[in-house]
Every structure is written in C-alpha cells, then in structure tokens.
Coordinates of C-alpha atoms in Angstrom, one line a residue:
X1 CA 129.9 197.8 29.6
X2 CA 126.4 198.4 28.5
X3 CA 123.5 198.9 31.4
X4 CA 119.9 198.0 30.9
X5 CA 117.4 198.5 33.8
X6 CA 113.8 197.1 33.3
X7 CA 110.9 197.1 35.8
X8 CA 107.5 195.2 35.6
X9 CA 104.6 195.3 38.7
X10 CA 103.0 191.7 39.2
X11 CA 99.7 191.7 40.8
X12 CA 100.7 188.8 43.5
X13 CA 102.6 188.6 46.6
X14 CA 106.2 188.8 46.8
X15 CA 106.9 185.2 47.8
X16 CA 105.0 183.7 45.0
X17 CA 106.7 186.1 42.6
X18 CA 110.0 185.1 44.0
X19 CA 109.4 181.3 43.9
X20 CA 108.7 181.5 40.4
X21 CA 111.6 183.5 39.3
X22 CA 113.9 181.2 41.2
X23 CA 112.7 178.3 39.3
X24 CA 115.3 178.9 36.4
X25 CA 114.3 175.6 34.2
X26 CA 110.3 177.1 34.1
X27 CA 111.6 180.4 32.7
X28 CA 111.6 179.1 28.9
X29 CA 107.9 178.7 29.3
X30 CA 107.3 182.1 30.6
X31 CA 109.9 184.3 28.7
X32 CA 110.2 184.9 25.1
X33 CA 113.7 184.7 24.0
X34 CA 114.9 182.3 26.6
X35 CA 115.1 178.7 24.7
X36 CA 116.4 176.7 27.7
X37 CA 117.8 176.7 31.2
X38 CA 119.3 173.6 32.7
X39 CA 120.2 173.8 36.6
X40 CA 123.5 172.0 36.9
X41 CA 123.9 172.4 40.7
X42 CA 122.9 174.8 43.2
X43 CA 124.6 177.9 41.8
X44 CA 125.6 177.0 38.4
X45 CA 122.9 177.0 35.1
X46 CA 123.4 176.7 31.5
X47 CA 121.3 179.1 29.3
X48 CA 120.4 179.2 25.6
X49 CA 118.7 182.5 24.5
X50 CA 117.7 184.1 21.2
X51 CA 118.5 187.8 20.6
X52 CA 117.2 189.1 17.6
X53 CA 116.8 185.7 16.1
X54 CA 120.3 184.8 17.0
X55 CA 120.9 181.9 19.2
X56 CA 123.4 182.7 22.3
X57 CA 124.7 179.9 24.9
X58 CA 126.3 180.6 28.2
X59 CA 126.8 179.5 31.6
X60 CA 125.9 181.6 34.6
X61 CA 126.8 181.4 38.4
X62 CA 124.5 182.4 41.0
X63 CA 126.7 185.1 43.3
X64 CA 123.8 185.9 45.7
X65 CA 120.4 184.7 46.5
X66 CA 118.1 186.2 49.2
X67 CA 114.5 184.7 49.3
X68 CA 112.1 187.4 48.4
X69 CA 114.8 190.0 48.2
X70 CA 117.2 189.4 44.9
X71 CA 119.2 187.1 42.8
X72 CA 122.5 188.0 41.2
X73 CA 124.5 186.3 38.7
X74 CA 127.6 186.5 36.7
X75 CA 128.0 184.8 33.3
X76 CA 130.7 182.7 32.3
X77 CA 133.0 183.0 29.2
X78 CA 132.3 185.8 26.3
X79 CA 130.6 187.7 26.2
X80 CA 131.1 189.3 29.5
X81 CA 127.9 189.6 31.4
X82 CA 126.3 190.2 34.7
X83 CA 122.7 190.8 36.5
X84 CA 120.5 191.1 39.4
X85 CA 117.0 191.1 40.1
X86 CA 115.1 192.4 42.8
X87 CA 111.6 192.1 44.5
X88 CA 110.0 194.9 46.1
X89 CA 106.7 194.8 48.0
X90 CA 104.2 197.5 47.1
X91 CA 101.6 195.9 48.8
X92 CA 100.1 192.6 50.0
X93 CA 99.0 191.5 46.5
X94 CA 101.5 193.7 44.3
X95 CA 105.2 193.0 43.9
X96 CA 107.7 195.3 41.8
X97 CA 110.4 193.2 39.8
X98 CA 113.3 195.2 38.6
X99 CA 115.9 193.7 36.4
X100 CA 119.4 194.9 35.8
X101 CA 121.6 193.8 33.1
X102 CA 125.1 194.6 32.3
X103 CA 127.0 193.2 29.5
X104 CA 129.6 193.9 27.1
X105 CA 128.8 193.9 23.4
X106 CA 130.9 191.7 21.2
X107 CA 131.0 192.3 17.4
X108 CA 129.2 194.9 15.0
X109 CA 126.0 193.3 15.5
X110 CA 126.0 193.6 19.4
X111 CA 126.9 197.2 19.3
X112 CA 124.5 197.9 16.6
X113 CA 121.6 195.9 18.6
X114 CA 122.8 197.8 21.7
X115 CA 122.3 201.3 19.9
X116 CA 118.6 200.1 18.2
X117 CA 117.7 199.0 21.9
X118 CA 116.9 195.4 21.0
X119 CA 118.0 194.0 24.1
X120 CA 116.0 196.5 26.4
X121 CA 112.8 195.8 24.2
X122 CA 113.5 191.9 24.6
X123 CA 113.9 192.5 28.5
X124 CA 110.6 194.3 28.5
X125 CA 108.8 191.5 26.6
X126 CA 110.0 188.8 29.0
X127 CA 109.0 191.1 32.2
X128 CA 105.5 191.2 30.8
X129 CA 105.3 187.9 29.9
X130 CA 106.4 186.5 33.1
X131 CA 104.0 188.9 34.9
X132 CA 100.9 187.7 33.0
X133 CA 101.9 184.0 33.7
X134 CA 102.3 184.5 37.2
X135 CA 99.0 186.6 37.6
X136 CA 97.0 183.9 35.6
X137 CA 98.2 181.0 37.6
X138 CA 96.2 179.4 40.4
X139 CA 98.4 177.3 42.2
X140 CA 101.8 179.1 43.1
X141 CA 105.1 177.6 42.3
X142 CA 107.4 176.1 44.8
X143 CA 110.6 178.0 44.6
X144 CA 114.1 177.7 45.6
X145 CA 114.5 179.4 48.8
X146 CA 118.2 178.4 49.7
X147 CA 120.5 181.7 50.6
X148 CA 123.7 182.3 49.0
X149 CA 125.8 184.8 50.5
X150 CA 128.1 187.1 48.1
X151 CA 131.3 185.3 50.0
X152 CA 130.1 181.9 50.3
X153 CA 132.4 180.7 47.3
X154 CA 134.6 182.2 44.7
X155 CA 133.2 182.2 41.5
X156 CA 134.9 180.3 38.9
X157 CA 136.2 181.1 35.6
X158 CA 135.2 178.5 33.3
X159 CA 132.7 175.6 33.9
X160 CA 134.2 172.0 32.8
X161 CA 131.1 170.5 32.1
X162 CA 130.0 168.6 29.3
X163 CA 127.2 170.5 27.3
X164 CA 127.9 173.8 28.9
X165 CA 130.1 176.5 26.6
X166 CA 133.1 178.0 28.4
X167 CA 135.5 180.5 27.5
X168 CA 138.2 178.8 25.5
X169 CA 141.8 179.2 26.5
X170 CA 143.3 182.2 24.6
X171 CA 145.8 181.3 22.0
X172 CA 149.0 183.3 22.4
X173 CA 148.3 185.9 19.6
X174 CA 149.2 189.1 21.5
X175 CA 145.7 190.3 21.8
X176 CA 142.9 189.2 24.2
X177 CA 140.1 187.0 22.8
X178 CA 137.7 189.7 23.3
X179 CA 139.4 191.7 20.8
X180 CA 139.8 188.9 18.3
X181 CA 136.2 187.2 18.7
X182 CA 137.7 183.7 19.6
X183 CA 134.4 183.3 21.8
X184 CA 132.1 184.3 18.8
X185 CA 129.2 182.2 17.9
X186 CA 128.6 183.8 14.9
X187 CA 130.3 186.3 12.4
X188 CA 128.1 189.2 13.8
X189 CA 129.6 188.7 17.1
X190 CA 133.2 189.1 15.7
X191 CA 134.9 192.4 16.7
X192 CA 136.4 194.9 14.2
X193 CA 139.9 193.4 15.1
X194 CA 138.7 189.9 14.4
X195 CA 137.2 191.1 11.0
X196 CA 140.3 192.5 9.9
X197 CA 142.1 189.4 10.9
X198 CA 139.6 187.7 8.8
X199 CA 139.8 189.6 5.8
X200 CA 143.7 189.6 5.8
X201 CA 143.8 186.0 5.8
X202 CA 141.0 185.5 3.1
X203 CA 143.2 188.0 0.3
X204 CA 146.1 185.9 1.4
X205 CA 144.6 182.6 0.7
X206 CA 143.4 183.8 -2.8
X207 CA 147.1 183.5 -3.7
X208 CA 148.0 180.6 -1.6
X209 CA 145.0 178.5 -2.9
X210 CA 145.9 179.5 -6.6
X211 CA 142.4 181.0 -6.9
X212 CA 142.9 182.4 -10.3
X213 CA 144.0 179.0 -11.7
X214 CA 141.0 177.4 -9.7
X215 CA 138.7 180.1 -11.3
X216 CA 139.8 179.5 -14.6
X217 CA 139.3 176.0 -14.5
X218 CA 135.9 176.2 -12.7
X219 CA 134.7 178.7 -15.5
X220 CA 135.8 176.4 -18.5
X221 CA 133.7 173.2 -17.0
X222 CA 131.0 175.9 -16.3
X223 CA 131.1 176.9 -19.8
X224 CA 130.7 173.3 -21.3
X225 CA 128.1 172.7 -18.9
X226 CA 126.4 175.7 -19.4
X227 CA 124.3 174.7 -23.0
X228 CA 123.1 171.1 -21.5
X229 CA 122.0 173.0 -18.2
X230 CA 120.1 175.5 -20.6
X231 CA 118.5 172.9 -22.8
X232 CA 117.0 170.9 -19.6
X233 CA 115.8 174.2 -18.1
X234 CA 114.0 175.1 -21.4
X235 CA 112.7 171.5 -21.6
X236 CA 111.0 171.4 -18.4
X237 CA 109.9 175.1 -18.7
X238 CA 108.0 173.9 -22.0
X239 CA 105.7 172.0 -20.2
X240 CA 103.9 175.0 -18.7
X241 CA 105.0 177.9 -21.2
X242 CA 104.8 179.0 -24.8
X243 CA 108.2 179.3 -27.0
X244 CA 107.5 183.1 -27.3
X245 CA 107.1 183.2 -23.2
X246 CA 110.5 181.1 -22.7
X247 CA 112.2 183.5 -24.8
X248 CA 111.1 186.7 -23.5
X249 CA 112.1 185.3 -19.8
X250 CA 115.7 184.1 -20.9
X251 CA 116.0 187.9 -22.3
X252 CA 114.9 189.4 -18.9
X253 CA 117.5 187.2 -16.9
X254 CA 120.5 187.7 -19.1
X255 CA 120.0 191.7 -19.1
X256 CA 122.9 192.0 -16.6
X257 CA 125.3 190.0 -18.9
X258 CA 127.9 191.5 -21.3
X259 CA 126.2 192.2 -24.6
X260 CA 128.0 189.4 -26.4
X261 CA 127.7 186.7 -23.9
X262 CA 124.0 187.8 -23.6
X263 CA 123.3 187.3 -27.8
X264 CA 124.9 184.2 -27.4
X265 CA 123.0 182.6 -24.9
X266 CA 119.8 184.2 -26.2
X267 CA 120.4 182.5 -29.5
X268 CA 120.9 179.2 -28.3
X269 CA 117.7 179.6 -25.9
X270 CA 116.0 180.5 -29.1
X271 CA 117.2 177.8 -31.0
X272 CA 116.0 175.1 -28.1
X273 CA 112.8 176.9 -27.3
X274 CA 111.6 177.1 -30.9
X275 CA 111.7 173.0 -31.4
X276 CA 108.5 171.1 -31.1
X277 CA 107.0 172.0 -27.5
X278 CA 107.7 169.2 -24.8
X279 CA 105.4 166.8 -23.5
X280 CA 105.8 164.5 -20.6
X281 CA 107.1 161.3 -21.6
X282 CA 110.0 158.7 -20.9
X283 CA 112.1 160.3 -23.8
X284 CA 111.7 163.8 -22.1
X285 CA 112.9 162.6 -18.9
X286 CA 115.5 160.8 -20.1
X287 CA 116.9 163.7 -22.2
X288 CA 116.7 166.0 -19.5
X289 CA 118.3 163.5 -17.2
X290 CA 121.2 163.3 -19.7
X291 CA 121.3 167.1 -20.0
X292 CA 121.3 167.6 -16.3
X293 CA 124.4 165.0 -16.1
X294 CA 126.5 166.7 -18.5
X295 CA 125.7 169.8 -16.6
X296 CA 126.8 168.5 -13.3
X297 CA 130.5 168.4 -14.7
X298 CA 130.5 172.1 -13.8
X299 CA 129.2 171.6 -10.3
X300 CA 131.8 168.6 -9.8
X301 CA 134.6 171.2 -10.7
X302 CA 133.3 173.8 -8.7
X303 CA 132.8 171.2 -5.7
X304 CA 136.5 170.5 -5.9
X305 CA 137.5 174.0 -5.9
X306 CA 135.4 174.9 -2.7
X307 CA 137.2 171.8 -1.0
X308 CA 140.6 173.7 -1.5
X309 CA 139.0 177.0 -0.4
X310 CA 138.0 175.1 3.0
X311 CA 141.2 173.1 3.0
X312 CA 139.5 169.8 2.7
X313 CA 141.1 166.8 1.2
X314 CA 138.2 164.6 -0.9
X315 CA 137.9 161.6 0.2
X316 CA 134.4 160.7 -1.2
X317 CA 134.6 157.9 -4.0
X318 CA 133.9 158.5 -7.5
X319 CA 130.2 157.6 -7.4
X320 CA 129.7 159.3 -4.1
X321 CA 130.9 162.5 -5.7
X322 CA 129.0 162.1 -8.8
X323 CA 125.9 162.0 -7.0
X324 CA 126.7 165.2 -4.7
X325 CA 127.6 166.9 -8.1
X326 CA 124.3 165.5 -9.8
X327 CA 122.0 166.1 -6.5
X328 CA 123.3 169.7 -6.2
X329 CA 122.7 170.3 -10.1
X330 CA 119.2 169.1 -9.9
X331 CA 118.1 170.9 -6.7
X332 CA 119.7 174.2 -7.9
X333 CA 118.1 173.7 -11.4
X334 CA 114.6 172.8 -9.9
X335 CA 114.6 175.5 -7.3
X336 CA 115.8 178.4 -9.5
X337 CA 113.4 177.5 -12.2
X338 CA 110.5 177.2 -10.1
X339 CA 111.2 180.8 -8.6
X340 CA 111.7 182.2 -12.0
X341 CA 108.4 180.4 -13.2
X342 CA 106.2 181.7 -10.2
X343 CA 107.7 185.2 -10.9
X344 CA 106.7 185.0 -14.5
X345 CA 103.5 183.5 -13.8
X346 CA 102.3 185.9 -11.0
X347 CA 103.7 188.8 -13.0
X348 CA 101.1 187.8 -15.9
X349 CA 98.5 187.1 -13.6
X350 CA 98.9 190.8 -12.0
X351 CA 98.9 192.4 -15.4
X352 CA 95.9 190.1 -16.4
X353 CA 94.0 191.3 -13.3
X354 CA 95.1 194.9 -12.1
X355 CA 97.6 195.9 -14.8
X356 CA 100.2 195.9 -12.0
X357 CA 102.7 194.0 -13.7
X358 CA 105.2 196.6 -13.6
X359 CA 105.5 195.9 -9.6
X360 CA 106.1 192.5 -10.0
X361 CA 108.9 193.1 -12.6
X362 CA 110.5 195.7 -10.2
X363 CA 110.4 192.9 -7.4
X364 CA 111.8 190.2 -9.6
X365 CA 115.6 191.4 -9.2
X366 CA 115.6 191.5 -5.5
X367 CA 114.0 188.1 -5.2
X368 CA 116.3 186.8 -7.7
X369 CA 119.0 188.1 -5.8
X370 CA 117.8 186.3 -2.6
X371 CA 117.7 183.3 -4.6
X372 CA 121.2 183.7 -5.7
X373 CA 122.4 184.1 -1.9
X374 CA 120.6 181.0 -0.9
X375 CA 122.1 179.1 -3.7
X376 CA 125.7 180.2 -3.0
X377 CA 124.9 179.2 0.7
X378 CA 123.8 175.7 -0.3
X379 CA 127.2 175.3 -2.3
X380 CA 129.3 176.6 0.7
X381 CA 127.5 174.5 3.1
X382 CA 127.1 171.2 1.5
X383 CA 129.6 171.0 -1.5
X384 CA 133.1 170.5 0.8
X385 CA 134.0 166.9 1.9
X386 CA 133.4 168.1 5.6
X387 CA 130.8 168.3 8.4
X388 CA 128.5 171.3 7.0
X389 CA 128.7 174.5 8.8
X390 CA 125.7 176.2 10.1
X391 CA 124.0 178.8 7.8
X392 CA 125.0 181.8 9.9
X393 CA 128.9 181.1 9.0
X394 CA 127.8 180.6 5.1
X395 CA 125.8 183.8 4.9
X396 CA 128.2 186.4 4.8
X397 CA 130.3 185.0 1.9
X398 CA 127.3 184.2 -0.3
X399 CA 126.2 187.9 0.3
X400 CA 129.6 189.6 -0.4
X401 CA 129.6 186.9 -3.8
X402 CA 126.1 187.9 -4.7
X403 CA 126.9 191.7 -4.2
X404 CA 130.1 191.4 -6.5
X405 CA 128.8 189.3 -9.0
X406 CA 126.3 191.9 -9.6
X407 CA 128.9 194.6 -9.7
X408 CA 131.3 192.4 -11.8
X409 CA 128.9 191.9 -14.5
X410 CA 127.8 195.5 -14.9
X411 CA 131.3 196.5 -15.0
X412 CA 132.0 193.9 -17.9
X413 CA 129.1 194.9 -19.5
X414 CA 130.5 198.4 -19.7
X415 CA 133.8 197.4 -20.6
X416 CA 132.6 194.9 -23.6
X417 CA 129.9 197.7 -24.5
X418 CA 132.4 200.7 -24.9
X419 CA 136.1 199.4 -25.3
X420 CA 136.0 195.9 -26.3
X421 CA 135.5 195.5 -30.1
X422 CA 134.4 191.7 -30.5
X423 CA 132.0 192.5 -33.5
X424 CA 134.7 191.3 -35.9
X425 CA 135.4 188.1 -34.1
X426 CA 131.7 187.3 -34.4
X427 CA 130.9 184.0 -32.6
X428 CA 134.7 183.5 -31.1
X429 CA 134.6 186.9 -29.7
X430 CA 131.2 186.1 -28.1
X431 CA 132.5 182.9 -26.5
X432 CA 135.7 184.7 -25.3
X433 CA 133.2 187.2 -23.5
X434 CA 131.3 184.4 -22.0
X435 CA 134.4 182.6 -20.5
X436 CA 135.7 185.7 -19.1
X437 CA 132.3 186.4 -17.3
X438 CA 132.3 182.9 -16.2
X439 CA 135.9 183.3 -14.9
X440 CA 135.1 186.4 -13.1
X441 CA 131.7 185.0 -11.5
X442 CA 133.8 181.7 -10.7
X443 CA 136.7 183.8 -8.7
X444 CA 134.1 185.9 -6.7
X445 CA 132.3 182.8 -5.6
X446 CA 135.7 181.5 -4.4
X447 CA 136.3 184.6 -2.6
X448 CA 133.0 184.2 -0.7
X449 CA 134.2 180.4 0.1
X450 CA 137.5 181.8 1.4
X451 CA 135.9 184.7 3.4
X452 CA 133.3 182.0 5.0
X453 CA 136.2 179.6 6.0
X454 CA 138.2 182.1 7.4
X455 CA 135.3 183.3 9.6
X456 CA 135.3 179.4 11.0
X457 CA 138.9 179.8 11.3
X458 CA 138.6 183.0 13.5
X459 CA 136.4 181.4 16.6
X460 CA 136.9 178.5 18.8
X461 CA 133.2 177.9 19.2
X462 CA 131.9 175.0 17.3
X463 CA 130.8 176.2 13.8
X464 CA 129.5 172.9 12.3
X465 CA 125.9 171.5 12.7
X466 CA 124.6 169.4 15.5
X467 CA 125.5 169.4 19.0
X468 CA 129.0 171.6 20.2
X469 CA 131.8 169.3 19.9
X470 CA 135.4 170.4 21.1
X471 CA 138.0 171.2 18.4
X472 CA 139.4 168.0 16.9
X473 CA 136.1 166.4 16.7
X474 CA 134.0 168.6 14.3
X475 CA 135.4 166.9 11.0
X476 CA 136.0 170.3 9.4
X477 CA 139.6 171.7 9.1
X478 CA 138.9 175.5 9.4
X479 CA 136.4 174.4 12.6
X480 CA 138.9 172.0 14.3
X481 CA 141.4 175.1 14.2
X482 CA 141.9 178.4 15.3
X483 CA 143.9 180.6 13.3
X484 CA 147.0 182.1 14.5

C-alpha cells in the first residue's frame, strides 16, 4: 500500500475551510483532476478523477466525519484506497489542511506513476487550487456538519446503484481479481499477471483464428488495391505538386521497403505521375472515386479479418459494409495524404527560408510513425461489427503493430538485399517480394488486433464508448465476456 501525505495552509477560519471541503459536489470546480462528484446519500459518493490524463471512476464511503476536525473515507472496488483529511487551527484566520492518501497501485502504469511522484504532485496542485479558491471567496459556503462515527455502520464492500462503478464479482480463476486486473479501466492498469494472461491468449488466438491464412487473403486483396490507391493519391497530389516532387516523395516514403518491391512501386508511381498534370474537373473526380472504390476491396478484406480477430459475426448488409470500407479508405487516404503533403511543403519552406530542411526531414519518420498508429487505431476501433472500443483499448495493439511493421520491413529488406536472388525473376520476383511484404504486414496488423481484443477480454469493466453498461449489454463480444 502506497502512502501520500500533503499539507496546505489556508488564510481562512477553520469552519469556513471545513465547510467548503465538505461540499463534495463543488470540488470539481476547485481542484484540477477532479472531473465530477455525486453525493448519493449521507455517506456514499461517486467520483470521476483524472490522473496523468487517465480517467478513473470509483465510489467512496465516508467512514468518519467530525466537523472542523477530520473527514475519512474508504474507496469501494479496485484499486483499493482510503484517505483522511484533517483540519488544524493555526490562528483565527489561518487553517492547515492535511491530506493522507493510502492506495494500492494496480498495473504497470500505476507503479510507474507512483515512482515518478505523479499522484503526489497532483494532490499538491489540488490543495493549492483549493486554498486559492477559499481565500478568494467573499461569501462562506454552507457545509455538511453532520457527525459520522467510525462504528456507526459497517462499510459495504460494493455499491449496487445505477451509474456507480463497483467491484465486479471475481470469476473462479484461482487468482484474485487484483492479480489479473479484472477491474482495470485501461490496459495500463493491468498487473503483470494480467498482461501475461493476455499475451498467452493472443498467441493462442493466432492459431485458432487461422491468422496466417487470413493474412494471406488480406495481402492478396491489398495487392489488387495498391495500384488504384496509388493512382488516386497521385492524382490528388498532382493538383498541388509537380511530377518531380511527387516522384521524390514516393521514393522517400518507400525507403523502408524491400528493394524489389520498392522499385516496382516507384516505377508505377513514376508512370502515373508523368502523365498530363491533373486539374480540378468532373472527370478527375470520377476517376479518383473509381480508383478509391477499387482500393476499398483491400480495406473490406481487412475489415472482415478484424471481425474474426474480435470474435464478431458480420451482420452489416452488402451496401453498409461497402460504405464502411469506402469511407475508411477515403478517410485514411485523405488523412495520410494531407500529412505527407504538409511534411513536404513545410520541409521545402524551411529549406527556402532558413536552409533547415534537414530538421523537417529528420522529423518526418517520427511523424509518420504517429500517423501509422492513429490509422491502425481507427481500423481497430471502427472496422469490426460491434460497439466501438474506447481509444485506450485500441492503442496498445496499434503501437505494437507499428513497431513490428518497422522491424519486419527492415528485416525483409535485409533478407531480399543479401540472400534472395530476385534479379533473374524480374517483374515476377518483384511482385513476389511485394506480396510477401504485404503478407507480413497483414499478419502483424492482425496480431495487434488480437492483442487489443484480448485486453478487452481481460477486464470486467466496460471498454466500449458511451456510458458504462453491464456485461451482456455492450454489443461487443470481447467486452461482454471475461476470459477464463
């Protein structure tokens, strides 16, 4: 159990300071990090706090309350925590407020945050903000002055009230919930045993879901979609750039690909770019729309594969599924294309003005890495036929996939450069290498999806968007069930 003790002196009488603190529902206005507080009854409150940008929800029961002296409470559910705030009269117009917080870190993020002192600093900021508010108010608040003795009533272990998160019943797994993270509200709250269980199931699902076969199918459809997508992107890019700049950008973006695949894509891109420069017209719009529609076949194949990774059955009709695939394709091409164009233009501008284009060039890859994580998170969030997961439940798989894609592309590039003899095979060899790279990429993307789905499967908390709902009503298989 970790312990935090922090103190602040307030230049106000002790009764005014106590009265303001006892008005729990006012605390979100006074303290950064407290998002909301609801007084459910004389003793029970529901809290939403934000610690290091992570949202936490819990219920608390007041175990002791003595006006102008102390207020003590105990949290319900996971993580375990308790605290007490005491009030000390230093002078007629000066009061010392001391907060003691005892809590049990749950998961790697909590342990790291404790080591870095994030909780201590947040308590300090909250106390200073509270003091400034009380010292600045001209009309004292009317507080809750009832007395609660420690032995007034037994403290409940759960709160069965609508809208109040409570400790979930522990499935019979042989290990307490705390050890497996059944009450985790985000992946960072999962303890080591929870992560171990998630990783074991993720690798098991790779076999049970036939991910190698799925990846091969996705790679084939992505290959068929690649040239139409490339053509649509170049047609739009040519509205704002010269062919030479387009070709140079394509070469920069394909640096990490295997040489044969890179050459094949660059040749196709150069052939498209050197055509007559595009101008805004109905024919251009129609050709781009047709190209994107063809490219959406690859997206649709990936959508169906992600349904399998998330254990969802496809219930969307033909039209709706095509609309989803087409929309994802358009959105991603527009977003990624916009980022690439912005990077190129900013780099050219920096070079012209200051000669510092190398800095922008160096930053290009980190920026594109972030873009890749965002794109993968979008796919994991909105592709499966289910209620969408919260962003924090799609990010770990996206991060893993982005890192493995970079490593996989590098290793495949080294292999084809030093061991594979594809020069004699010519174009067929280049096509084979490109298909192999697409297969590896699809496999990694599905691995990220399996990880995210099993993370949701690990917790009993609602991992889907919207208000928290009980299991069985979340319209998402992995969120509606807890893994054995």
